[in-house]
Short mmCIF file of C-alpha atoms and ligand atoms in Angstrom, two decimals:
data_model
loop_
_atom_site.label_atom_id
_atom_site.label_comp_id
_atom_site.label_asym_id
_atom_site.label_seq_id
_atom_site.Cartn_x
_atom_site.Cartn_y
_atom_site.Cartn_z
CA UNK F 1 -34.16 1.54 -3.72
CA UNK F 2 -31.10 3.90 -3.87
CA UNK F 3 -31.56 7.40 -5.34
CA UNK F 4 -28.43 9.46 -6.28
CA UNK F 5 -27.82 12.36 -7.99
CA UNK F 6 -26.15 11.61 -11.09
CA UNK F 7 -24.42 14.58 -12.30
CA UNK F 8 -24.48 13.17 -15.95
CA UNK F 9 -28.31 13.48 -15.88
CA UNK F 10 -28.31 16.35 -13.58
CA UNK F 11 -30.89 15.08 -11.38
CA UNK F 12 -31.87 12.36 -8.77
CA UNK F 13 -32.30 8.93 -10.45
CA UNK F 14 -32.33 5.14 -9.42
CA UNK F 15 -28.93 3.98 -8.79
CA UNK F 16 -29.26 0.53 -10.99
CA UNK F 17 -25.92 -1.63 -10.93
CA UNK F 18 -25.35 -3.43 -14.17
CA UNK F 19 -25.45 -6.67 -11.68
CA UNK F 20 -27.72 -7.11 -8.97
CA UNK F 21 -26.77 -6.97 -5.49
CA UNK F 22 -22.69 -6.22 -6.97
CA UNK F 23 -21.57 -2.78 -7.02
CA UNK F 24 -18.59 -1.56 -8.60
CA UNK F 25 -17.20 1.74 -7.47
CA UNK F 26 -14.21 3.90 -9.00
CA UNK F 27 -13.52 6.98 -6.43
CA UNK F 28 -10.48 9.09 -8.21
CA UNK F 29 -7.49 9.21 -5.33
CA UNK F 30 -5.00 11.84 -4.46
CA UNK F 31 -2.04 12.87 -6.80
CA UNK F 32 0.94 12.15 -3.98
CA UNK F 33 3.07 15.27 -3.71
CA UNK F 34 1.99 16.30 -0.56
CA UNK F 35 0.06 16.16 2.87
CA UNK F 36 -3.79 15.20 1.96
CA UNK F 37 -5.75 18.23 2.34
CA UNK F 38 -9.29 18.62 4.42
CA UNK F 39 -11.08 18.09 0.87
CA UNK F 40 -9.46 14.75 0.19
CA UNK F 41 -10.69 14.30 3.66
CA UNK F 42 -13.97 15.02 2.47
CA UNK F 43 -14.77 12.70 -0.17
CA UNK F 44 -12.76 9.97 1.07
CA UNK F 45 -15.97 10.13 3.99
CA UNK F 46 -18.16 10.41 1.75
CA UNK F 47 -17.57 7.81 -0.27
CA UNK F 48 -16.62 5.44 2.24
CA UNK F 49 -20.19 6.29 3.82
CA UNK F 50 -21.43 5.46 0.27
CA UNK F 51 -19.10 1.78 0.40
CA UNK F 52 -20.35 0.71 3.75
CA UNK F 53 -24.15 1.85 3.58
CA UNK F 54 -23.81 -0.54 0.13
CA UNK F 55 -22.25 -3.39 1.85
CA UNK F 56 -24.55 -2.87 4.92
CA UNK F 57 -27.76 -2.82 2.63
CA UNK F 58 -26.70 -5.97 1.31
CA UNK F 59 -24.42 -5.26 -1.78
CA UNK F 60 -21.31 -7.02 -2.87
CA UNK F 61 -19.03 -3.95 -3.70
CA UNK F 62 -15.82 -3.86 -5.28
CA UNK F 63 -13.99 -0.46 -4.42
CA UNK F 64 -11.23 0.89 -6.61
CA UNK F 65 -9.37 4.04 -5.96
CA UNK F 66 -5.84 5.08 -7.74
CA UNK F 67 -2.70 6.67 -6.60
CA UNK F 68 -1.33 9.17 -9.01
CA UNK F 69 2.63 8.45 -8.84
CA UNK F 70 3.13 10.26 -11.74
CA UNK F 71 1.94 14.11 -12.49
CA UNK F 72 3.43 18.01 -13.27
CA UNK F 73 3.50 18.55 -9.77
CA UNK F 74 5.41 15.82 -8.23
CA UNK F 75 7.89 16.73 -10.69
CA UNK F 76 7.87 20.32 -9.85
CA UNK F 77 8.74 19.18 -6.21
CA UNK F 78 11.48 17.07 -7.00
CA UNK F 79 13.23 19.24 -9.03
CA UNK F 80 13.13 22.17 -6.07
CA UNK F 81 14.11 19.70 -3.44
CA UNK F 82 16.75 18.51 -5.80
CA UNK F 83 15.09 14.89 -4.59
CA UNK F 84 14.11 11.28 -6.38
CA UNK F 85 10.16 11.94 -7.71
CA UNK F 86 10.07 8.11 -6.05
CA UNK F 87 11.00 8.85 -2.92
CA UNK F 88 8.42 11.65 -2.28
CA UNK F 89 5.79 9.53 -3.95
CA UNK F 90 6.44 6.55 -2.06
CA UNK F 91 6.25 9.06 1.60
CA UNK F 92 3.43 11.32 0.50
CA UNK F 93 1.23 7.68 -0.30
CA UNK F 94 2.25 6.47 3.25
CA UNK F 95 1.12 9.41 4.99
CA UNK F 96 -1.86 9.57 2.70
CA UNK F 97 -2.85 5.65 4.24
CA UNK F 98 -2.11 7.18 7.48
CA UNK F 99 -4.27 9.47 7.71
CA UNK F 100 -7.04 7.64 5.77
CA UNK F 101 -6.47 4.92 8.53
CA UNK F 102 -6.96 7.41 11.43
CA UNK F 103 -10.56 8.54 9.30
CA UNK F 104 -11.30 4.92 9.65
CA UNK F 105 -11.63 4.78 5.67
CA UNK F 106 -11.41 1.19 4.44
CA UNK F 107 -8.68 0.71 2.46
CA UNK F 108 -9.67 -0.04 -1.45
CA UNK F 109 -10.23 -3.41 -3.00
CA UNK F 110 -7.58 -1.99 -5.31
CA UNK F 111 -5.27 1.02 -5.82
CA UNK F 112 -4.02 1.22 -8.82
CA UNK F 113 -0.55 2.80 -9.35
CA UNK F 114 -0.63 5.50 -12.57
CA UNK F 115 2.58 4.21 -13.24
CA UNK F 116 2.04 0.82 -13.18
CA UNK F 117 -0.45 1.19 -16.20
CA UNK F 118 1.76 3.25 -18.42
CA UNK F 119 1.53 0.82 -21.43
CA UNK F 120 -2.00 0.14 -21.42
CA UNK F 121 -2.34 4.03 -21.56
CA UNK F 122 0.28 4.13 -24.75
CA UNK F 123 -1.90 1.60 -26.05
CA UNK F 124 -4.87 3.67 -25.40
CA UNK F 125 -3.74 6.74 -26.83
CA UNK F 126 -2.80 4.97 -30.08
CA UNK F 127 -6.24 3.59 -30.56
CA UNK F 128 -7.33 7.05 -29.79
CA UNK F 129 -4.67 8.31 -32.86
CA UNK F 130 -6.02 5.84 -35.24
CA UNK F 131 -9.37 6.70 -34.92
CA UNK F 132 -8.70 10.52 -35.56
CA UNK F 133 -10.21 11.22 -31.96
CA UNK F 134 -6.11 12.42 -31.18
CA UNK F 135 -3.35 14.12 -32.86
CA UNK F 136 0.33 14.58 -32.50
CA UNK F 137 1.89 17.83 -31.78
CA UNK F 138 5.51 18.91 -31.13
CA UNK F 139 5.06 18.71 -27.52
CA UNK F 140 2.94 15.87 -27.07
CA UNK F 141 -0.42 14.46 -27.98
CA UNK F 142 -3.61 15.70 -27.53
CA UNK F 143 -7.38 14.41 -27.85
CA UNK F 144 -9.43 16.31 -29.59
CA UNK F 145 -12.61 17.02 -27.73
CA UNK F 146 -14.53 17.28 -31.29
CA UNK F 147 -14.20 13.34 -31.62
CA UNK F 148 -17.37 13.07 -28.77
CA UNK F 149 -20.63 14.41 -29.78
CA UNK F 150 -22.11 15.23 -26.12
CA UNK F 151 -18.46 16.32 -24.87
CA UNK F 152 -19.97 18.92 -22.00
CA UNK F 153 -22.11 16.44 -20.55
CA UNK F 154 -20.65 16.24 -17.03
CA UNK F 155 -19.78 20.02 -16.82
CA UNK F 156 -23.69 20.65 -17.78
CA UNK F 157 -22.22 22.66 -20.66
CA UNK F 158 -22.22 22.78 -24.69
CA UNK F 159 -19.06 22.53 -26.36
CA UNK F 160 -19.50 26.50 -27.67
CA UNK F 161 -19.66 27.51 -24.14
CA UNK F 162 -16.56 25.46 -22.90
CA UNK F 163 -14.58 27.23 -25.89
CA UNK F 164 -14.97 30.59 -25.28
CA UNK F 165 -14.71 29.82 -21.32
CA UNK F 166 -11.30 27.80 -21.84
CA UNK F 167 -8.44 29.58 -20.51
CA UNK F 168 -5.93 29.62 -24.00
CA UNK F 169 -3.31 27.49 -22.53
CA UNK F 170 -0.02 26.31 -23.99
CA UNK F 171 0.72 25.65 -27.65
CA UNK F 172 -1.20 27.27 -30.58
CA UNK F 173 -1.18 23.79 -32.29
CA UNK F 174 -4.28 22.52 -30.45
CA UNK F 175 -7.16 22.52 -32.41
CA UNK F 176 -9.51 23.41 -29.99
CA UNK F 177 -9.00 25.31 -26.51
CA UNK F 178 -10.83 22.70 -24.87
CA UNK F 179 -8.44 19.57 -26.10
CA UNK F 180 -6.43 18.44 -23.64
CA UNK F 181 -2.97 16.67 -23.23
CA UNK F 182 -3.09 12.72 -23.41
CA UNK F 183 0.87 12.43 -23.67
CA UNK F 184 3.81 15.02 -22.57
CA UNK F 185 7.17 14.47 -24.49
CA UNK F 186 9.77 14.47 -21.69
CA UNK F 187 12.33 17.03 -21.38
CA UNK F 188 15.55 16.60 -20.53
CA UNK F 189 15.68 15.39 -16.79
CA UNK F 190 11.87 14.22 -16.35
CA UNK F 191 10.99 11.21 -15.58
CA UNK F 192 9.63 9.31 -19.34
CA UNK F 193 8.43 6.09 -20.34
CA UNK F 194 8.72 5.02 -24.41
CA UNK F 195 5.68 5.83 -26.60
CA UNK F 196 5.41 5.78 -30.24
CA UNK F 197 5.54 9.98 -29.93
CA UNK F 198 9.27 9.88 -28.28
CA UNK F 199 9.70 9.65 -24.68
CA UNK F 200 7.47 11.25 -21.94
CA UNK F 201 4.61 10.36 -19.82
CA UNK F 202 0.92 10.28 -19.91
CA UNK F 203 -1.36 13.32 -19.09
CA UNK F 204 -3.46 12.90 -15.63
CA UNK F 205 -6.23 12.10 -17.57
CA UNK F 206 -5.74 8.83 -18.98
CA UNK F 207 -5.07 6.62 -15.72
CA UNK F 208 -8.63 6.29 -14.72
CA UNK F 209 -9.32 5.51 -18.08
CA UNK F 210 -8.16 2.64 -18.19
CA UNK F 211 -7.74 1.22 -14.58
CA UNK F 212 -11.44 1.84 -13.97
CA UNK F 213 -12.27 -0.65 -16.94
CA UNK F 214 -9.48 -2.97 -16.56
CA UNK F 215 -10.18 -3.40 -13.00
CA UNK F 216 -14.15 -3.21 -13.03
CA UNK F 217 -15.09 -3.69 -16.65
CA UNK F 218 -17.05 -1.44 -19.08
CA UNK F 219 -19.90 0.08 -18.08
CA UNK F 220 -19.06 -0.20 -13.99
CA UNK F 221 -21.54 1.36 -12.02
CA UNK F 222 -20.29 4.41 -10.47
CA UNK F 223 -17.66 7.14 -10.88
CA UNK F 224 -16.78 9.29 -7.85
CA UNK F 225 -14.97 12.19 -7.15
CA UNK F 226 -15.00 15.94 -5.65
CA UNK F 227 -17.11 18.27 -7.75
CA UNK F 228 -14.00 19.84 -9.16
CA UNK F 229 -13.43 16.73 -10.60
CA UNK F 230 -16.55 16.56 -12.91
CA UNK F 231 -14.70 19.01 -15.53
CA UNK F 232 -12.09 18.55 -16.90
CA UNK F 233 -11.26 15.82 -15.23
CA UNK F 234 -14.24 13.75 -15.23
CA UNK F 235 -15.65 15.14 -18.87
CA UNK F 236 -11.95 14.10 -20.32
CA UNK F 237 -12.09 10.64 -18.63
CA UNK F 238 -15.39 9.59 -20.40
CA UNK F 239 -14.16 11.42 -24.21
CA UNK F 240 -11.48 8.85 -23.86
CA UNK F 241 -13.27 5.66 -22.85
CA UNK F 242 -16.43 6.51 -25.22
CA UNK F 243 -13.88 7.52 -28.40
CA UNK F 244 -12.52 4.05 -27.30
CA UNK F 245 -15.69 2.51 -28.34
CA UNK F 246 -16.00 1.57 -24.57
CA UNK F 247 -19.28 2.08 -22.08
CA UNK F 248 -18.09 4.00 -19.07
CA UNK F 249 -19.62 4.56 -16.01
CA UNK F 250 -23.44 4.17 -15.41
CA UNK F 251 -23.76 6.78 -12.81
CA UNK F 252 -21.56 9.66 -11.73
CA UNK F 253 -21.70 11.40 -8.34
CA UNK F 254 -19.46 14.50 -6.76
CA UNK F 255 -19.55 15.78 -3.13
CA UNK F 256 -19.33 19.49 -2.46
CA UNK F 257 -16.48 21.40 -1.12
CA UNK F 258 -14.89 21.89 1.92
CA UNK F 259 -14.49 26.11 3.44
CA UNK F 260 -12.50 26.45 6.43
CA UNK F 261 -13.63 28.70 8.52
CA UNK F 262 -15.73 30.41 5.91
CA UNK F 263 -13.29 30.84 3.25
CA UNK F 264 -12.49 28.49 0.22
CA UNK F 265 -9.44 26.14 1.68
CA UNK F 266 -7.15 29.15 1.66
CA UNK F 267 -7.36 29.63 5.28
CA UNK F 268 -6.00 27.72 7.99
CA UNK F 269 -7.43 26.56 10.82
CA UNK F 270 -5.45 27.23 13.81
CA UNK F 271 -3.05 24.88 13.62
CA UNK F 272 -4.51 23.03 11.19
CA UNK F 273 -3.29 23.12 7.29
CA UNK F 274 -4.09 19.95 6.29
CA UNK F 275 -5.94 16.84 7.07
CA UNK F 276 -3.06 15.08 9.04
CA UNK F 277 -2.81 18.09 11.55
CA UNK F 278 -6.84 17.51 11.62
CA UNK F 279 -6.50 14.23 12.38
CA UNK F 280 -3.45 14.41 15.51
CA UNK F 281 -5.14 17.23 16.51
CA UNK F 282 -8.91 16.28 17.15
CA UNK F 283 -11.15 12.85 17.55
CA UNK F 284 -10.64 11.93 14.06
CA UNK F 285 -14.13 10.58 14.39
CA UNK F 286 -15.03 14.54 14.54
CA UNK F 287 -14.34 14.80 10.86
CA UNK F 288 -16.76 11.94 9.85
CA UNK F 289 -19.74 13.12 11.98
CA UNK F 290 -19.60 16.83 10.58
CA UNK F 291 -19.18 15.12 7.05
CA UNK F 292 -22.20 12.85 7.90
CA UNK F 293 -24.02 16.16 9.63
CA UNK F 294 -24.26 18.06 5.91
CA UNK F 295 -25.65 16.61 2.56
CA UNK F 296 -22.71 15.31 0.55
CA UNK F 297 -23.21 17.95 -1.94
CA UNK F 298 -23.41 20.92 0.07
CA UNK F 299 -20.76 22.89 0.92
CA UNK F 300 -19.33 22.27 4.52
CA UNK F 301 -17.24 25.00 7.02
CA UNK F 302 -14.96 23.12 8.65
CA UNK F 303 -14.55 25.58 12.13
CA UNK F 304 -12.84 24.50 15.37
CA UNK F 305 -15.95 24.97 16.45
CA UNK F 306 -17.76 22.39 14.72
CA UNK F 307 -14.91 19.73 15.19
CA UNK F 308 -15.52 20.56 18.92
CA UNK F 309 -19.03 20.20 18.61
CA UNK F 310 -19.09 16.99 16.61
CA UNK F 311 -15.94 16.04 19.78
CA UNK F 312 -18.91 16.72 21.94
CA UNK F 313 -21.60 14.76 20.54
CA UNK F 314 -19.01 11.55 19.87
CA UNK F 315 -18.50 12.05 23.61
CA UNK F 316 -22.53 11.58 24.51
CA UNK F 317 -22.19 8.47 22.00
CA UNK F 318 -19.40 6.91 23.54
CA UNK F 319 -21.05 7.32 26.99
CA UNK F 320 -24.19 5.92 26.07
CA UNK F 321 -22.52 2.95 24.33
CA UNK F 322 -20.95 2.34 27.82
CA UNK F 323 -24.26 2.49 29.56
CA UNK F 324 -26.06 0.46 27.26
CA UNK F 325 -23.17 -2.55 26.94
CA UNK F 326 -23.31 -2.38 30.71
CA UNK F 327 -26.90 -3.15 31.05
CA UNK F 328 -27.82 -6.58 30.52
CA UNK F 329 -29.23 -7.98 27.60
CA UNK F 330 -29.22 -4.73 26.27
CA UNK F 331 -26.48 -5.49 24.34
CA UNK F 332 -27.96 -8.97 22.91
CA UNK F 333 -31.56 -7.43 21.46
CA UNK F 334 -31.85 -6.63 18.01
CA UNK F 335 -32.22 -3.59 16.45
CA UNK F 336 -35.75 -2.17 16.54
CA UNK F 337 -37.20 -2.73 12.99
CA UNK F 338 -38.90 0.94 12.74
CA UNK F 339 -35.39 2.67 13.16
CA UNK F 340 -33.75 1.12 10.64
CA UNK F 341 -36.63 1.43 7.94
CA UNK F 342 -35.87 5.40 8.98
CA UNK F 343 -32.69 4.36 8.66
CA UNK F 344 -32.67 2.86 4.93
CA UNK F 345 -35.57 5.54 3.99
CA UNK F 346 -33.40 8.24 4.72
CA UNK F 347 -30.10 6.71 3.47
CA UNK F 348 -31.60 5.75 -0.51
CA UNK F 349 -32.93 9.68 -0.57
CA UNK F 350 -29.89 10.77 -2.15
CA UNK F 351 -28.09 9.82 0.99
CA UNK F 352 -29.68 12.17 3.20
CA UNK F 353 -27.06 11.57 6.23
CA UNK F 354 -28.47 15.02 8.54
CA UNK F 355 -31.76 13.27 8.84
CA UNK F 356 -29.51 9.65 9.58
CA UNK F 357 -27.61 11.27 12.52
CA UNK F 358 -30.47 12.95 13.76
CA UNK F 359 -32.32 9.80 13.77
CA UNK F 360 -28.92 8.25 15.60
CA UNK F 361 -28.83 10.90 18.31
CA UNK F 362 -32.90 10.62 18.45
CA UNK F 363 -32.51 7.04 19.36
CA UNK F 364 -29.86 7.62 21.89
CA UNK F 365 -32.04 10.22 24.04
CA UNK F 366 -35.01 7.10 24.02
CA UNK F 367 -32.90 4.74 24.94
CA UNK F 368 -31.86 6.72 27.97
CA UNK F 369 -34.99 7.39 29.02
CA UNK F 370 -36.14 3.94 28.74
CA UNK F 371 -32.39 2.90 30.81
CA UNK F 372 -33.36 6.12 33.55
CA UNK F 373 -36.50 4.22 33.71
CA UNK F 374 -34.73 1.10 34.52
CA UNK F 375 -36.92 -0.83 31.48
CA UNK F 376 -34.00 -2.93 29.92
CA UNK F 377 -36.68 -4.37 27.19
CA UNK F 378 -37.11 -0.83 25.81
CA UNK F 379 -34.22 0.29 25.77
CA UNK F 380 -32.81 -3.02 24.01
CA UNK F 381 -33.81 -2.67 20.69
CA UNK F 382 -33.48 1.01 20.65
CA UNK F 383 -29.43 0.74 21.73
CA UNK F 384 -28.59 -2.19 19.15
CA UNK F 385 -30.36 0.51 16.32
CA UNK F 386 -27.66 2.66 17.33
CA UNK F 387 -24.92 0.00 16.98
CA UNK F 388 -25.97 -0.95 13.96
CA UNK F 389 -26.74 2.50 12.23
CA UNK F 390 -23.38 3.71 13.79
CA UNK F 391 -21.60 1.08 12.31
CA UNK F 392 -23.26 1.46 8.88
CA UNK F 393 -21.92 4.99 8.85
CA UNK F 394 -18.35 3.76 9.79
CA UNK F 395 -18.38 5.63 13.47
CA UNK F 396 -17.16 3.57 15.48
CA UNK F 397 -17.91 4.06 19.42
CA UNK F 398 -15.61 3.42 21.64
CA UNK F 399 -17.61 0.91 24.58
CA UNK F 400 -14.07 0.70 26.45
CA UNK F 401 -13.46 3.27 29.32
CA UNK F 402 -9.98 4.15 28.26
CA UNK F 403 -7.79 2.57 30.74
CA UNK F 404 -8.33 3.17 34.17
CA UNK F 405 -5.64 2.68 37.07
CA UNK F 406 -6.17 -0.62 39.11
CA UNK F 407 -6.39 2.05 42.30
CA UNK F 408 -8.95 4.02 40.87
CA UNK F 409 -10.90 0.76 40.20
CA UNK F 410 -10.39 -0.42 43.50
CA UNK F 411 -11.99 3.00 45.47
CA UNK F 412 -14.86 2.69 42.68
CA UNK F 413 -15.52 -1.26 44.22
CA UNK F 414 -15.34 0.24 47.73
CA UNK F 415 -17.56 3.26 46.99
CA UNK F 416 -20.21 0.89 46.00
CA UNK F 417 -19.42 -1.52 48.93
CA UNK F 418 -19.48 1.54 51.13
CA UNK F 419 -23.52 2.62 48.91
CA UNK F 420 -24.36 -1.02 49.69
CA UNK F 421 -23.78 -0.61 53.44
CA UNK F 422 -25.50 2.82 53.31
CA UNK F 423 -21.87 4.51 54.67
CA UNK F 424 -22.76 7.62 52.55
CA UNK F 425 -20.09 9.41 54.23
CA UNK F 426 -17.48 7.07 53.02
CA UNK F 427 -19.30 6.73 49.67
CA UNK F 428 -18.82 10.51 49.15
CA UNK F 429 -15.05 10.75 49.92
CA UNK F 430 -14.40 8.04 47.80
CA UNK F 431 -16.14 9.77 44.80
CA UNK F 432 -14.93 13.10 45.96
CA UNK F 433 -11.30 11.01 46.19
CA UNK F 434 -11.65 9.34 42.50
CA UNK F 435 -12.81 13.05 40.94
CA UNK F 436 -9.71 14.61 42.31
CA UNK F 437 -7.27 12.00 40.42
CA UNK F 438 -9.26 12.87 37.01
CA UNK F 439 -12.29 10.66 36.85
CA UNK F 440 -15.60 10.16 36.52
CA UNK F 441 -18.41 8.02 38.58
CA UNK F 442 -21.14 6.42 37.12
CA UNK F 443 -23.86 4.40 38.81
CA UNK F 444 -25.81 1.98 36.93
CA UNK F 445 -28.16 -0.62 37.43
CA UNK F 446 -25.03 -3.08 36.77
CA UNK F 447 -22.87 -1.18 39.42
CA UNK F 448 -20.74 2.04 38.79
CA UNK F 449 -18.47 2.77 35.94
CA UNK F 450 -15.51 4.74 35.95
CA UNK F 451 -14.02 6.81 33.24
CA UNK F 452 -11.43 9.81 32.41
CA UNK F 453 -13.15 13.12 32.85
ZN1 LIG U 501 -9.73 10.18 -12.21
#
C-alpha cells in the first residue's frame, strides 16, 4: 500500500482514497503572467510521477489542476505594458502547455479557469459572511482566520505563533494579522466582476476552493502543491472549505524546492531563467530524471552539470532500448516479476524515486551483460522491467535511431556484407567512412545499428 507524507499529520501515513481503486487529485497550477519557472517545473514532475505511478498501480485517477487568469500580478503587468490582462493570460497559458508538453506532463482531466468560477466564489464568500467566519471592510472582504479552530494545521503552527509572525499588511480594519483577503473591491481601471460588496474580484485563495469540490467532490483524496504553498495558501484553502461546513482534502502532500546552482531561484543558469529556456536548451527528459534522482521533498540544485549528467544517463537508456528492441524476443518477454515488486516496494515508501532509478539503471547494466553474453532469455525479462518501470515514471526512451541518411545506411549494409565475407579491410574503411560523416556503428547479434554520434 501507498505511504505519503501528509503534511496535515506531519508524518508518513497510508494514502486511503475515499473510493477504492479511484483517486482524485487537485495539484494547484501556475498564476499566468509569465514564463513558468524551474519550480513549476518541479512539481508539475512530481506530481505527474505521482498520476502515472497511480494509474500504473492500477488506480482510476481523476487529475485536476487550475489556471489562475485572474490575480494582483497579471494586473500589475498589464497596466505597465499598457496591454489587455486577456491577452497576456491567454499567451502566458499557451506557453505554460508548451512547455508542460515538452516535460511530457499529461495534460489534466480538467483545468479549471479562476475566472470561469467567479460566481460560485461570490456565492462562497456570502455563505462565509453569513456564518460570521467573514467580514466586510472598505476595501474588500476578508475571512477571519478565528472562525477555524485548528487554523495552523498545514503550516505546523498555532494560531499565537502565526500572529506575531504575520507581516502587518494593508488595512488596520482586519481583525487579525493572519485574515486574509477573500474579495478585492476594484479600482478604477481593474478588471471586476459584481458581488454583493461592489465590484472587484476574488482573492487567490478562493478558486481552489471551490473548483477542487465542484470538480472532485468533498472530501477528494489529495491536495498538491509546492511547499510554499502549504501556508498561506494551502492553510487559507481548507479555513474556507471547513467554515463552509465542507470535508476537504483527505491527504495533503508538497515537494521541496528547486536551487539553481546552489542559490534559492535567484540565480540563473547560464542561459537559462526559466523552465522554457530549460526545456529548448537541454533533453527535456533531463529535467524529469534529476527530479526522479532526489526525494520529492528534498531540496534539488538544478546545475548544468546535473542536466548534463542526467543528458548522459538518458543517452545509456536510449542506447540500451535500441539494443534490446533489436534483439529478438527480447522485446516480447515480460517484465521480470522480482523488479517490479522492487519497483512497487520502493514507489509506496513515500515515493522513494532515487532507489526506483537506481533499480532502472541496475537493470539496464544486467541486461547487458546477459545481451554481451548473447543469452536473449535473460536478458528478456530484465529489458521489458525497464520498459515498463520507465514508462511508469513517464521517461520515455527513444528506441528510434534519429534519422539516418539512406547513404549512411547503405555503407552500414555493405560493412556487414564486407564482416560476412571476412574483407576486414573493407569492413574498416567503411566504419572509418560512416564515423567521419557523424555516426556511430553498432554490431549486434541482429546485425549493426547505426546512429548520430
Ligand atoms: Zn490552490
Amino acid at each position: 500500500m501507498l505511504q505519503l507524507f501528509d503534511t496535515a499529520k506531519g508524518a508518513v501515513a497510508p494514502f486511503e482514497p475515499r473510493e477504492p481503486g479511484k483517486v482524485s487529485m487537485y495539484v494547484c497550477g501556475p498564476t499566468v503572467y509569465g514564463p513558468p519557472h524551474l519550480g513549476h517545473g518541479r512539481f508539475s514532475l512530481v506530481f505527474d510521477v505521482l498520476r502515472r505511478y497511480l494509474t500504473w498501480a492500477g488506480n482510476d485517477v481523476t487529475y485536476v489542476s487550475n489556471i489562475t487568469d485572474i490575480d494582483d500580478k497579471i494586473i500589475q503587468r498589464a497596466q505597465a505594458e499598457d496591454r489587455d490582462w486577456r491577452e497576456i493570460t491567454r499567451r502566458c497559458e499557451a506557453v505554460w502547455y508548451r512547455a508542460m508538453d515538452a516535460l511530457d506532463v499529461r495534460r489534466p482531466d480538467h483545468d479549471p479557469h479562476a475566472t470561469a468560477y467567479v460566481e460560485q466564489m461570490v456565492a462562497l464568500i456570502g455563505r462565509l459572511v453569513d456564518r460570521g467566519a467573514a467580514y466586510e471592510t472598505s476595501d474588500g472582504v476578508y475571512f477571519h482566520s478565528e472562525a477555524v479552530d485548528d487554523y495552523g494545521l498545514l503550516a505546523r503552527q498555532p494560531l499565537d505563533s502565526l500572529k506575531a509572525g504575520a507581516r502587518v499588511e494593508g488595512i488596520d480594519e482586519k481583525r487579525s494579522p493572519v485574515d486574509f483577503a477573500l474579495w478585492k473591491k476594484a479600482k478604477p481601471g481593474e478588471p471586476h466582476w459584481p458581488s454583493p460588496w461592489g465590484d472587484g474580484r476574488p482573492g487567490w485563495h478562493t478558486e481552489c476552493v471551490v473548483m477542487s469540490l465542484d470538480l472532485l467532490g468533498d472530501d477528494f483524496d489529495l491536495h498538491g502543491g509546492g511547499q510554499d504553498l502549504a501556508f498561506p495558501h494551502h492553510e487559507n484553502e481548507r479555513a474556507q472549505a471547513l467554515a463552509d461546513g465542507r470535508r476537504f482534502a483527505r491527504t495533503w502532500v508538497h515537494n521541496g524546492f528547486v536551487e539553481v546552482e546552489g542559490t534559492k531561484m535567484s540565480k540563473s543558469l547560464g542561459n537559462v531563467s526559466n523552465l522554457v529556456d530549460l526545456v529548448e536548451q537541454y533533453d527535456p527528459r533531463a529535467y524529469r530524471l534529476l527530479v526522479l534522482r532526489s526525494h520529492y521533498r528534498s531540496p534539488i540544485d538544478v546545475t548544468d552539470d546535473s542536466l548534463r549528467d542526467a543528458e548522459a544517463a538518458l543517452d545509456r537508456l536510449d542506447a540500451f532500448a535500441r539494443r534490446a528492441t533489436s534483439v529478438e524476443g527480447v522485446a516480447a518477454a515480460s517484465p521480470d516479476p522480482d523488479a517490479l515488486g522492487q519497483f512497487r516496494a520502493a514507489m509506496d515508501d513515500d515515493l522513494q524515486t532515487p532507489t526506483a532509478t537506481g533499480l532502472l539503471f541496475d537493470l539496464v547494466r544486467r541486461a547487458n551483460v546477459a545481451l554481451d553474453a548473447g543469452d536473449a532469455a535473460a536478458a528478456g525479462p530484465l529489458a521489458a522491467g525497464v520498459f515498463e518501470i520507465a514508462g511508469a515514471l513517464g521517461l520515455a526512451l527513444r528506441t528510434e535511431a534519429a534519422s539516418v541518411p539512406d547513404e549512411v545506411v547503405a555503407w552500414a549494409a555493405e560493412r556487414d556484407a564486407a564482416r560476412a565475407g571476412k574483407d576486414w579491410a573493407r569492413a574498416d574503411a567503411l566504419r572509418d567512412q560512416i564515423t567521419a560523416a557523424g555516426y556511430v556503428v553498432e554490431d549486434t547479434p541482429a546485425g549493426a545499428v547505426v546512429r548520430p554520434t
